[in-house]
Coordinates of C-alpha atoms in Angstrom, one line a residue:
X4 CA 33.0 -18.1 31.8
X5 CA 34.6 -15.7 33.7
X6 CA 33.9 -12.0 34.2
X7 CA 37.0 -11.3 31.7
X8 CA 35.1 -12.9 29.0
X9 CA 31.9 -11.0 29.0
X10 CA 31.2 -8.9 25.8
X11 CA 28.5 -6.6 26.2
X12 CA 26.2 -6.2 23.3
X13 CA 25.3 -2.3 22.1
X14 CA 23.1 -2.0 19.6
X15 CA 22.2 0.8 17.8
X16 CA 19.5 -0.2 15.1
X17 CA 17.4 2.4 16.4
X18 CA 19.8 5.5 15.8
X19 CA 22.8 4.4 13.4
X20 CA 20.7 1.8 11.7
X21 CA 17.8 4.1 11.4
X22 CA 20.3 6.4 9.7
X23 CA 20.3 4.0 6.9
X24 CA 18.8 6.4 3.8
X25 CA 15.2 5.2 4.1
X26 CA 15.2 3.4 6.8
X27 CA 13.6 5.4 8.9
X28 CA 11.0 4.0 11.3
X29 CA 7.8 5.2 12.8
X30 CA 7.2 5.9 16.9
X31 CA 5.3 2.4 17.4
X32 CA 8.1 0.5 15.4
X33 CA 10.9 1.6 17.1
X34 CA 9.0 0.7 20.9
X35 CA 8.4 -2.4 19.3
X36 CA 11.9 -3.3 18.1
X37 CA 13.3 -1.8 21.4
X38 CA 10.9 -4.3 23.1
X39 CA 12.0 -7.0 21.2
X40 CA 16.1 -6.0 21.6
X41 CA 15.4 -5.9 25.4
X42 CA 13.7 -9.7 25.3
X43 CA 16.7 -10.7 23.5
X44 CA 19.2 -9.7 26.1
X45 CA 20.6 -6.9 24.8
X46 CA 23.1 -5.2 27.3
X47 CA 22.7 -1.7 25.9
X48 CA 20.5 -0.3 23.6
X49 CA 21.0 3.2 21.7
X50 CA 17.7 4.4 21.2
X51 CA 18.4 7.8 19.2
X52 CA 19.4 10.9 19.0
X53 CA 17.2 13.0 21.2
X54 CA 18.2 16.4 19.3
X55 CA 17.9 15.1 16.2
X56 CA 13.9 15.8 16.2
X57 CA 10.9 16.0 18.6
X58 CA 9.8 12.7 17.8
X59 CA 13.1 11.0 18.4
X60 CA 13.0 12.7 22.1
X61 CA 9.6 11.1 22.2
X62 CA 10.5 7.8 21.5
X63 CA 14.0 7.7 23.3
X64 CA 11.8 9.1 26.2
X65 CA 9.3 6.4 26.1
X66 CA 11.8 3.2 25.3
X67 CA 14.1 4.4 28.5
X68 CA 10.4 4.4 30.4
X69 CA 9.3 0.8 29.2
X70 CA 13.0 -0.9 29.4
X71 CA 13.1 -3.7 31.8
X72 CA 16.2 -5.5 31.4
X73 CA 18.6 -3.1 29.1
X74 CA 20.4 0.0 29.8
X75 CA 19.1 2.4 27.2
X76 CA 21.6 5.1 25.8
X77 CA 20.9 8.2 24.3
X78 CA 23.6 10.0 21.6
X79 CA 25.0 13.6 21.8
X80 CA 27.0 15.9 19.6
X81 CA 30.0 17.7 22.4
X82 CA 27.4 20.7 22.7
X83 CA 26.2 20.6 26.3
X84 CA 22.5 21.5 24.6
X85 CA 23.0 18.3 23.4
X86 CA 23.9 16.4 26.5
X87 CA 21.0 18.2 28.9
X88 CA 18.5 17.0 25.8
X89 CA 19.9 13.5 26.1
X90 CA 19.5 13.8 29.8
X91 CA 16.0 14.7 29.5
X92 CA 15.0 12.0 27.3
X93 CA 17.2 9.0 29.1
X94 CA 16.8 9.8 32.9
X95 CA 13.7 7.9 33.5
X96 CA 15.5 4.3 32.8
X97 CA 16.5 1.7 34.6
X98 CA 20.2 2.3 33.7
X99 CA 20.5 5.2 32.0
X100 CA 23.2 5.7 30.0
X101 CA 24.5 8.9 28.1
X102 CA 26.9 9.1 24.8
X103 CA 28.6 11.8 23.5
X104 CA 31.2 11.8 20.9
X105 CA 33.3 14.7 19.0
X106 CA 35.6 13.8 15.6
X107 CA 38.9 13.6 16.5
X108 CA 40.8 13.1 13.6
X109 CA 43.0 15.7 11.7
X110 CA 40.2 15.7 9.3
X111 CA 36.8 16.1 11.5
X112 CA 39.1 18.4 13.9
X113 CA 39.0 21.2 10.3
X114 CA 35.1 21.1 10.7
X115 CA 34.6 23.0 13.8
X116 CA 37.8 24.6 13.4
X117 CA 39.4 23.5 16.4
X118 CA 43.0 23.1 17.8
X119 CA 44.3 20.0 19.4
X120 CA 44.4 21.8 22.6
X121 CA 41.1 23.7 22.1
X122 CA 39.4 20.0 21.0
X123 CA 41.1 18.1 24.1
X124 CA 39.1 21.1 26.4
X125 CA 36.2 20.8 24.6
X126 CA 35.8 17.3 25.3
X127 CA 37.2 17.8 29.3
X128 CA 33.9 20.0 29.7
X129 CA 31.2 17.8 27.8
X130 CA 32.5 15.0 29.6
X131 CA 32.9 16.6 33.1
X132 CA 29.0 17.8 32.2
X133 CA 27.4 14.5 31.6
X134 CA 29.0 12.7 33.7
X135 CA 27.1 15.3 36.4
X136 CA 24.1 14.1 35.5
X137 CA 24.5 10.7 34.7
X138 CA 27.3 8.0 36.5
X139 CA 27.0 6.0 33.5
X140 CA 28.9 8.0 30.3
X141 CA 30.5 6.3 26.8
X142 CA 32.4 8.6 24.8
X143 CA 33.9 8.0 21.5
X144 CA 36.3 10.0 18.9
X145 CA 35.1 9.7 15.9
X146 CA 37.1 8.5 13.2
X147 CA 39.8 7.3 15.6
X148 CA 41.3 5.1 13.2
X149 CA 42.5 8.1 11.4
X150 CA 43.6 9.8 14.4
X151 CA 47.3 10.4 15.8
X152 CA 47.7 8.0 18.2
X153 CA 49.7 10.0 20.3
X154 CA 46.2 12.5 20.2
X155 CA 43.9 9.4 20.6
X156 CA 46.1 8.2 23.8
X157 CA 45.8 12.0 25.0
X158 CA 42.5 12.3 24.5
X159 CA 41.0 9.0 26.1
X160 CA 43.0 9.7 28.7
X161 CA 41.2 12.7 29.6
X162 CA 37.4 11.3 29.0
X163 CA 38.6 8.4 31.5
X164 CA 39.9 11.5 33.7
X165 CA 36.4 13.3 33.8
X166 CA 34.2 10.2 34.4
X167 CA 33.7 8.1 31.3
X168 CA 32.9 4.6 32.2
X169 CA 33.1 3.2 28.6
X170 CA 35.5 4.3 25.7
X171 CA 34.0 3.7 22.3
X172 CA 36.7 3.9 19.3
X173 CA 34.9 4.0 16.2
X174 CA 36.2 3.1 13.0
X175 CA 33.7 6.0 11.4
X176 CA 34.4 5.3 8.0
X177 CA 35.3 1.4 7.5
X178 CA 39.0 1.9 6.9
X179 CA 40.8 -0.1 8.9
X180 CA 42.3 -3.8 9.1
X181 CA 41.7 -6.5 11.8
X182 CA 45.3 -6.4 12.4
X183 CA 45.1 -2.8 12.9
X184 CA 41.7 -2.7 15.1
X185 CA 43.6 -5.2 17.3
X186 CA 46.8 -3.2 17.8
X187 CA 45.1 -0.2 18.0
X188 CA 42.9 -1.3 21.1
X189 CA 46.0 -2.7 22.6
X190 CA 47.9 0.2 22.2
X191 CA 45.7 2.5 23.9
X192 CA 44.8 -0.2 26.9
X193 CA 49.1 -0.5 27.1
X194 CA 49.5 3.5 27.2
X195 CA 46.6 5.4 28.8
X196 CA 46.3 5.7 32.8
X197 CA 43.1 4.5 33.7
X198 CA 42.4 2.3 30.8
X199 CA 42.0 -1.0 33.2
X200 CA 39.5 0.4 35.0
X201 CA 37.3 1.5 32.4
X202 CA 35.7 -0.6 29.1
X203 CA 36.8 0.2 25.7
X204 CA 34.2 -0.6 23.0
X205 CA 34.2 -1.0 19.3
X206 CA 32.0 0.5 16.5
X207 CA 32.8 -0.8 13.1
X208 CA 31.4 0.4 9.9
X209 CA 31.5 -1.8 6.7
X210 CA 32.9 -0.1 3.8
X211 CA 35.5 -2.5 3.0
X212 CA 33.2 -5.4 3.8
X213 CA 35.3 -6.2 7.7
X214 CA 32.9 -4.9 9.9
X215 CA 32.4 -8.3 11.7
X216 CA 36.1 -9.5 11.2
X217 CA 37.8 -5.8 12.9
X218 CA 35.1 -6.4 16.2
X219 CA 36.2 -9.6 16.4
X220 CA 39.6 -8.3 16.3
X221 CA 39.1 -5.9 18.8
X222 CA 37.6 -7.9 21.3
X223 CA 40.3 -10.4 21.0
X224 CA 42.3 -7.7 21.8
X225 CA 40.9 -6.8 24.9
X226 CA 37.9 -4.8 23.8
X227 CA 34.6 -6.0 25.8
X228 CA 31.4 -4.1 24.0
X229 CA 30.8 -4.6 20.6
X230 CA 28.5 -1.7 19.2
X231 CA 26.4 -3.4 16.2
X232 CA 22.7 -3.3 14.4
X233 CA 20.4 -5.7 13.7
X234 CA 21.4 -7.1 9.7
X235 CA 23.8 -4.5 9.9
X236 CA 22.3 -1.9 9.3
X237 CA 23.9 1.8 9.2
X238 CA 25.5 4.4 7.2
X239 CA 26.5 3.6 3.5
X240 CA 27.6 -0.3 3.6
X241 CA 26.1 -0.6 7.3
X242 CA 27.9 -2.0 10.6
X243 CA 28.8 -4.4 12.3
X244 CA 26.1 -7.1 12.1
X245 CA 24.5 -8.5 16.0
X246 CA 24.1 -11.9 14.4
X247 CA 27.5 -12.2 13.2
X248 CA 29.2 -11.6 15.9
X249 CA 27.1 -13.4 18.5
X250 CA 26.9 -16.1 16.1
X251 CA 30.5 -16.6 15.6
X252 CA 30.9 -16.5 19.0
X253 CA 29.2 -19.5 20.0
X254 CA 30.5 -21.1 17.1
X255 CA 34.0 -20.7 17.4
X256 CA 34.0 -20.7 21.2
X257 CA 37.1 -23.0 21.0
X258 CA 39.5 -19.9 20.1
X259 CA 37.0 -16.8 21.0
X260 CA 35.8 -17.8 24.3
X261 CA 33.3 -14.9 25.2
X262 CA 30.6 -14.6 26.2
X263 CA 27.2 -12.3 25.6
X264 CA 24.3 -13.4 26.9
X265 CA 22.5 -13.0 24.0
X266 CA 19.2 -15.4 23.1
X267 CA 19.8 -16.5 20.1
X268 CA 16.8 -18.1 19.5
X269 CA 15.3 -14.6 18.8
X270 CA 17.2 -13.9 16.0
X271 CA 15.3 -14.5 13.4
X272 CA 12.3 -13.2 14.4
X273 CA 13.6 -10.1 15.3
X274 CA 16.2 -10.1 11.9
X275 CA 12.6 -10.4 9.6
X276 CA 10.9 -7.6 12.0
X277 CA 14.0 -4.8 11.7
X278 CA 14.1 -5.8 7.8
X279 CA 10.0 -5.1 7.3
X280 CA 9.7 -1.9 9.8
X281 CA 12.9 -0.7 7.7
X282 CA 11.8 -1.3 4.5
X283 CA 15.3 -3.4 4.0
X284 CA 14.8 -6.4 2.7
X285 CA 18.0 -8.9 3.8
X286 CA 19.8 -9.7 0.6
X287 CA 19.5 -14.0 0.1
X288 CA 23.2 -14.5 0.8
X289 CA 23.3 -12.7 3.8
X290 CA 25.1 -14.3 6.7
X291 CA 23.4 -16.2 9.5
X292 CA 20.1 -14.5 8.4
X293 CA 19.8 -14.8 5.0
X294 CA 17.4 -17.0 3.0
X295 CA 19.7 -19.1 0.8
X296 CA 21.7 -19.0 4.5
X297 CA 20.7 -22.5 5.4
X298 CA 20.3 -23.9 1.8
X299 CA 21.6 -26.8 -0.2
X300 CA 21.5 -27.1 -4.0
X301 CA 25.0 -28.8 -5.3
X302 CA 23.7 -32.4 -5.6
X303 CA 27.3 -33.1 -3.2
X304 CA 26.2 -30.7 -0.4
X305 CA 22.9 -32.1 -0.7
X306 CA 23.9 -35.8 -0.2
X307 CA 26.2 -34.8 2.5
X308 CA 23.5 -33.0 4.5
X309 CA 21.2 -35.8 4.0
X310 CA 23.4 -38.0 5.3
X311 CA 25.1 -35.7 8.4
X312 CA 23.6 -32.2 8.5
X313 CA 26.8 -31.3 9.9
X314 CA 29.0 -31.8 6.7
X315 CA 27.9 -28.6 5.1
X316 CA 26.0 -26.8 8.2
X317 CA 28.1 -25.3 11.3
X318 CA 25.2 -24.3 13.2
X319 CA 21.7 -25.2 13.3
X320 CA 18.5 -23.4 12.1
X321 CA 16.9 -23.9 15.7
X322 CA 19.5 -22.0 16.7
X323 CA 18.9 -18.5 15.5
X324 CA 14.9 -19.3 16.0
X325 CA 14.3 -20.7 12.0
X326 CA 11.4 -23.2 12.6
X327 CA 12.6 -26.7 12.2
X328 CA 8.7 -27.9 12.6
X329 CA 7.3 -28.3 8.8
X330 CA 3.5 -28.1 9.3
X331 CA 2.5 -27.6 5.7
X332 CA 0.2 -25.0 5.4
X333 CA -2.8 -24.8 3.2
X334 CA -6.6 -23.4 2.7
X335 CA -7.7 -26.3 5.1
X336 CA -5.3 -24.7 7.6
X337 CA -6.8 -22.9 10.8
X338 CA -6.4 -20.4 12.8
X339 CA -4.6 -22.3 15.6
X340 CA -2.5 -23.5 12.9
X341 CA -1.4 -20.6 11.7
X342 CA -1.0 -19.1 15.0
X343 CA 1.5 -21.8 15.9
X344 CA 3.1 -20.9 12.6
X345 CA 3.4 -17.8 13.0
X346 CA 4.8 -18.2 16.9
X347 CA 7.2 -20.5 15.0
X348 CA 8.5 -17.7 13.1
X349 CA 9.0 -15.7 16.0
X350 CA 5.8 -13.4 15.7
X351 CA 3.7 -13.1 18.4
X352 CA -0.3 -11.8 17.0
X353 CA -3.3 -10.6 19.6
X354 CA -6.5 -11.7 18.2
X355 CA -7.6 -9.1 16.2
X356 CA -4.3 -9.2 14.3
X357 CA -4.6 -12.7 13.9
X358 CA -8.5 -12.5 12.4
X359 CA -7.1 -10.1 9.6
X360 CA -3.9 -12.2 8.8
X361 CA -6.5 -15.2 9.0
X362 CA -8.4 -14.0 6.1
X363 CA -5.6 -12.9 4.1
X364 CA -4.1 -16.1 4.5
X365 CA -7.2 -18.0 3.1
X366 CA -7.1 -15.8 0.6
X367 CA -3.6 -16.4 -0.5
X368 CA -3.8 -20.7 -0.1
X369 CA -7.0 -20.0 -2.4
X370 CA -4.4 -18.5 -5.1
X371 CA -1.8 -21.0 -4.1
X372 CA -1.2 -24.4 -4.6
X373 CA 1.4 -24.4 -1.4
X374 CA 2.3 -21.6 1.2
X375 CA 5.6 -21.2 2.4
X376 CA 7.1 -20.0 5.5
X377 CA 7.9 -17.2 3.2
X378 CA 4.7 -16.0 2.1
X379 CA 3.2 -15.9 5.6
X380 CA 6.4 -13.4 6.6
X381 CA 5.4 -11.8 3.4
X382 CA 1.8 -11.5 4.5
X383 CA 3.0 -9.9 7.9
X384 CA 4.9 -7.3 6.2
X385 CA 1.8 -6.5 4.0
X386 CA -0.6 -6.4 7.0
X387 CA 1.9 -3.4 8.7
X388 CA 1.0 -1.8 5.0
X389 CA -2.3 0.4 4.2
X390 CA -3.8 0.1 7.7
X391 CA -6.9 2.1 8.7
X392 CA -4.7 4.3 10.5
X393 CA -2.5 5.2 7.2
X394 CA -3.5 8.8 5.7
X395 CA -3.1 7.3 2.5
X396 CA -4.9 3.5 1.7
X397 CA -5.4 1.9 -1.6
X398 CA -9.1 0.7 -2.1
X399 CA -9.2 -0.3 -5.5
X400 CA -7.2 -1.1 -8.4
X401 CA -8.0 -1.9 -12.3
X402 CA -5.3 -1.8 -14.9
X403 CA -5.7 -2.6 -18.6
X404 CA -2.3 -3.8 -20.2
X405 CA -1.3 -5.0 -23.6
X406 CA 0.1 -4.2 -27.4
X407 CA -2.5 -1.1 -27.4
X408 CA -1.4 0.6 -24.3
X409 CA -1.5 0.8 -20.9
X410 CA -4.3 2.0 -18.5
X411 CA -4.8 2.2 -14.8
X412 CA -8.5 3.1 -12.4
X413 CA -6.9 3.8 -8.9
X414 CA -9.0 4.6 -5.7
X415 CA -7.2 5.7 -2.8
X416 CA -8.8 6.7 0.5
X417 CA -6.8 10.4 1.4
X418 CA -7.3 11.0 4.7
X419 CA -10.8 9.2 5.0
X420 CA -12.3 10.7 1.8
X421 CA -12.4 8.7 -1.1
X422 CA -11.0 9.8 -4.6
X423 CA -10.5 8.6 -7.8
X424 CA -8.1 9.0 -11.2
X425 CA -7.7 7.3 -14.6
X426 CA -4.7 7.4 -16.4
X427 CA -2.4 6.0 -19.1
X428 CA 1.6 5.3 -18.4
X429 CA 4.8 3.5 -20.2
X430 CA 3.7 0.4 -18.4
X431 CA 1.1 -0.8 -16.1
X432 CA 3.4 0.0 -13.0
X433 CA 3.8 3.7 -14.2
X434 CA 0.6 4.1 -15.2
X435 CA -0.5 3.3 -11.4
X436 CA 2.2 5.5 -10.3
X437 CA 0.6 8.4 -12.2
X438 CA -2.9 8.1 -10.9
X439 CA -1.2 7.9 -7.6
X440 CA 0.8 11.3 -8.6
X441 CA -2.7 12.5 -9.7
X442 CA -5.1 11.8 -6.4
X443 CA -1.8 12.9 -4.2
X444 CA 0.6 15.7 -5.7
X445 CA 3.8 15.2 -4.5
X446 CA 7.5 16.0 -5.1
X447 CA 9.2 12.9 -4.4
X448 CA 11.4 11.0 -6.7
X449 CA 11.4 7.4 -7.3
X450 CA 14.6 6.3 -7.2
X451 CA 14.2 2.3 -6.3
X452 CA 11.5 0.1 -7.5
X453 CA 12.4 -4.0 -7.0
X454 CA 10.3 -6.8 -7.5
X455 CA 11.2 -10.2 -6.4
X456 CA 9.3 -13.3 -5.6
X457 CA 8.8 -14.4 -2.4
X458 CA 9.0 -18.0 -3.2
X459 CA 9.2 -20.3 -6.7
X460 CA 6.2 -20.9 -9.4
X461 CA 3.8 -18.8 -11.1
X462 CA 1.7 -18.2 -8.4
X463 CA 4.3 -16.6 -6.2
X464 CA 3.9 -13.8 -4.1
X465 CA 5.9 -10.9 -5.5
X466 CA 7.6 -8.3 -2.8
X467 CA 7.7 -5.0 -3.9
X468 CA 10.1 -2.3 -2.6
X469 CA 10.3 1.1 -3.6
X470 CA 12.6 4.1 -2.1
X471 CA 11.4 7.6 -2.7
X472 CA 13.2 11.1 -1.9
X473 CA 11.9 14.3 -1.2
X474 CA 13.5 17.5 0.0
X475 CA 16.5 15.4 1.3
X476 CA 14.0 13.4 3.2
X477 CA 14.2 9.3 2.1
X478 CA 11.6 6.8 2.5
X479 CA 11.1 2.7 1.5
X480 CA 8.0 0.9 0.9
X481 CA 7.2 -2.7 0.8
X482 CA 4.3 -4.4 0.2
X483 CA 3.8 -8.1 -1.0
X484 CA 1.2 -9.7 -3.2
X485 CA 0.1 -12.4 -5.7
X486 CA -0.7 -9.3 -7.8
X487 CA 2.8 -7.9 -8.5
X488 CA 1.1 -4.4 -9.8
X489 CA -1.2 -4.3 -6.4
X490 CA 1.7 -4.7 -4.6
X491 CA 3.6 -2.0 -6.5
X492 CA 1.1 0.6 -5.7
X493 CA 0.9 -0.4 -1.8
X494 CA 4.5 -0.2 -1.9
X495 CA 4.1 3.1 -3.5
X496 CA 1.5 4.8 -1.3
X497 CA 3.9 3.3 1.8
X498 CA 6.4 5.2 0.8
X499 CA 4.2 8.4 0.7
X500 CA 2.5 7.7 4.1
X501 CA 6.4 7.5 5.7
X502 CA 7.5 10.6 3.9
X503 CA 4.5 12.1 5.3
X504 CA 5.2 10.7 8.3
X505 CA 8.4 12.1 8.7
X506 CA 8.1 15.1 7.7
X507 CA 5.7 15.6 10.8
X508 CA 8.2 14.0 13.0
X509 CA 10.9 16.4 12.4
X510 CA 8.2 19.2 12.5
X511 CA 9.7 23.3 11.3
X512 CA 12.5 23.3 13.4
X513 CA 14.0 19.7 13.3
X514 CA 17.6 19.5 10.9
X515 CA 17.8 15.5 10.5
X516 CA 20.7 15.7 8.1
X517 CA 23.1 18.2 10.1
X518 CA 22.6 15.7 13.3
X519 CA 23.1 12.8 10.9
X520 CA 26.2 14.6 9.4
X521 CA 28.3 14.2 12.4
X522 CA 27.5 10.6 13.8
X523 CA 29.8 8.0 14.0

């Protein structure tokens, strides 16, 4: 490979994913997942947006401090407030690296009210400012698929100008083709002075389903950083996905031959990680990552795998980290067993994790005749659920169901004090729902509740996800169990405990959704 070839990997899970209604992660997840994107060889990560809130300073602050490997970026509005906060929460890394952006497009120019003249020196003095306090600044219009291109050339051409090292062109709302993300990156590298000595990026949403396919594009093109989230996560229909296009990458090396440096092997684990922390649960057919991803069930594919895997499978599980090692797992299973299970899944447990997962695995092989890879990812997700540390925590459940009604005895621990409520609902699952309601007056709305089982049988585990709004504020829950009505009320009282959560994070002053508003 030569230097020509590289394609630097952005992602930005923790600030466009985590923009994802509901998907909004706690301080300790996002370290964790930053952790896990810098293990992986991730070239950049975005950790936030440092205005956006006090607690997404904090944990921008901390990732840039506990980086080894990865620059870590920080996003700004063109408001130099913006870009001294960014500063502030991005200057203690390795490689710091600071993006600001400003809609450029006929329609985004109508929302500040601005000129073309008044916008092209608005963005000379943001960029000019950042780049005096950092030597490493991306800069991206968005929505520049729907921008002039005679603006967009004039435009880049001043960021390269005042110091922008990397020139992001976002394609904000998923409109365009790959034809057209090609030409458009070759157009500008053809036109604008400078353009050689500076890298132009991509940043694809998925509205229309071509996320993957208009990066691709791009890159062909002459693009070499590919801004994506893990399982695509991101505004409305999400991004561009990490493991699609590092995946088809290697794949199709015979007519892409790039480069990125990303291990692979860690896909998986972290893929099941970002879906639990997010409360997104990756949908079965889901590309590279999804369960039915590597499955078989036409008796013809079946016969051909059996006989040459590679007849129906163009890459292997042991390439994205699935465990190709089937240890069956059962209640005569042990703790060094399950360890090296769940070091096969790509989870790595300290011992006091492992004790608790320990017994809740013997108590699941007790209910179940078999235990899948499946449930034990299930039981990992549950364990992050009702911790000691949660304000809210389910103790104990009873419900009464049947032709003469429904009936539910809930205690909940609120905030270490235990209290109790009986109550009556349309259903078992809304008659826990109320004695939730009851113990812990709220104002959020169910709008999501899903069930689906974790694996086949009667004795499956059932995951639960739920998605609550308050106040504009959006929070998932998920919680999994043999008990589909147990895990309904975990799910529940997740929910809660992140709504609650957030709303401390963003504190009086915070404004969440007019940051969110304007990002790419």
């Amino acid at each position: 490979m030569t230097d020509k070839n590289r394609v630097y990997i952005f992602d930005t899970t923790l600030r466009d994913g985590e923009q994802s209604p509901g998907a909004t992660m706690s301080h300790s997840e996002k370290l964790e997942i930053a952790s896990m994107l810098d293990e992986m060889g991730v070239d950049i990560i975005e950790a936030g947006f440092p205005i956006a809130s006090e607690g997404d300073f904090k944990a921008v602050s901390e990732i840039a401090q506990q980086s080894k490997n990865s620059v870590i970026c920080g996003l700004a509005r063109a408001q130099l407030p913006d870009i001294d906060r960014c500063w502030e929460a991005i200057k203690h890394a390795k490689r710091p690296r600071i993006h600001t952006f400003i809609g450029t497009s006929p329609l985004h120019r109508a929302i500040p009210n601005l000129d073309m003249d008044q916008m092209a020196e608005r963005i000379e003095q943001t960029v000019t400012h950042a780049r005096n306090l950092c030597d490493n600044v991306q800069w991206s219009p968005m929505d520049a698929t729907r921008t002039e291109h005679d603006y967009l050339c004039r435009v880049v051409e001043i960021a390269i100008k005042c110091g922008a090292t990397t020139i992001n062109i976002p394609d904000t709302v998923g409109y365009t083709a790959p034809k057209e993300s090609a030409d458009l990156i070759r157009m500008l590298i053809e036109r604008v002075p400078g353009a050689d000595e500076i890298i132009f990026a991509t940043h694809c949403h998925n509205d229309l389903g071509m996320a993957t396919a208009n990066s691709l594009a791009a890159v062909e093109a002459g693009a070499r950083q590919i801004e994506c989230t893990i399982n695509g996560l991101g505004e409305r229909a999400g991004n561009t996905a990490l493991e699609e296009v590092v995946m088809a990458m290697r794949v199709r090396n015979d007519i892409m031959p790039f480069d990125t440096g990303i291990d692979t092997t860690k896909i998986m684990g972290i893929s099941r990680r970002v879906a639990q922390v997010s409360g997104f649960a990756v949908q079965y057919n889901k590309a590279i990552v999804g369960k039915n991803a590597f499955l078989h069930e036409s008796g013809i594919h079946q016969d051909g795998v059996l006989k040459n895997v590679e007849t129906f499978e163009i890459m292997k599980p042991a390439d994205i980290g699935l465990n190709e090692n089937n240890i069956v797992m059962g209640k005569h299973s042990g703790r060094a067993a399950l360890r090296s299970k769940l070091s096969d899944l790509g989870y790595e447990v300290g011992d006091n994790q492992l004790k608790d997962l320990f017994v809740r695995f013997k108590a699941l092989a007790d209910r179940k005749k078999e235990v899948y890879d499946e449930d034990i990812v299930a039981l990992m997700q549950d364990s992050a659920a009702n911790t000691e540390y949660d304000y809210l925590q389910v103790k104990h459940l009873r419900v009464v169901c049947g032709s003469d009604g429904q009936s539910a005895d809930l205690t909940l621990i609120v905030d270490g004090e235990e209290k109790t409520a009986a109550t009556t609902g349309d259903g078992p699952v809304d008659a826990v729902f109320n004695a939730v309601t009851e113990i812990y007056p709220h104002q959020a709305v169910l709008q999501l509740y899903q069930v689906h089982a974790v694996t086949e049988g009667t004795d499956a585990q059932a995951t639960v996800s739920v998605r609550m709004e308050e106040e504009g504020r959006i929070a998932t829950g998920q919680a999994a169990d043999t008990d589909t009505i147990l895990a309904s009320v975990k799910a529940y009282v997740g929910a809660l405990n992140r709504l609650r959560a957030r709303r401390e994070a963003i504190g009086k002053d915070g404004d969440a959704k007019q940051v969110s508003m304007y990002s790419h």
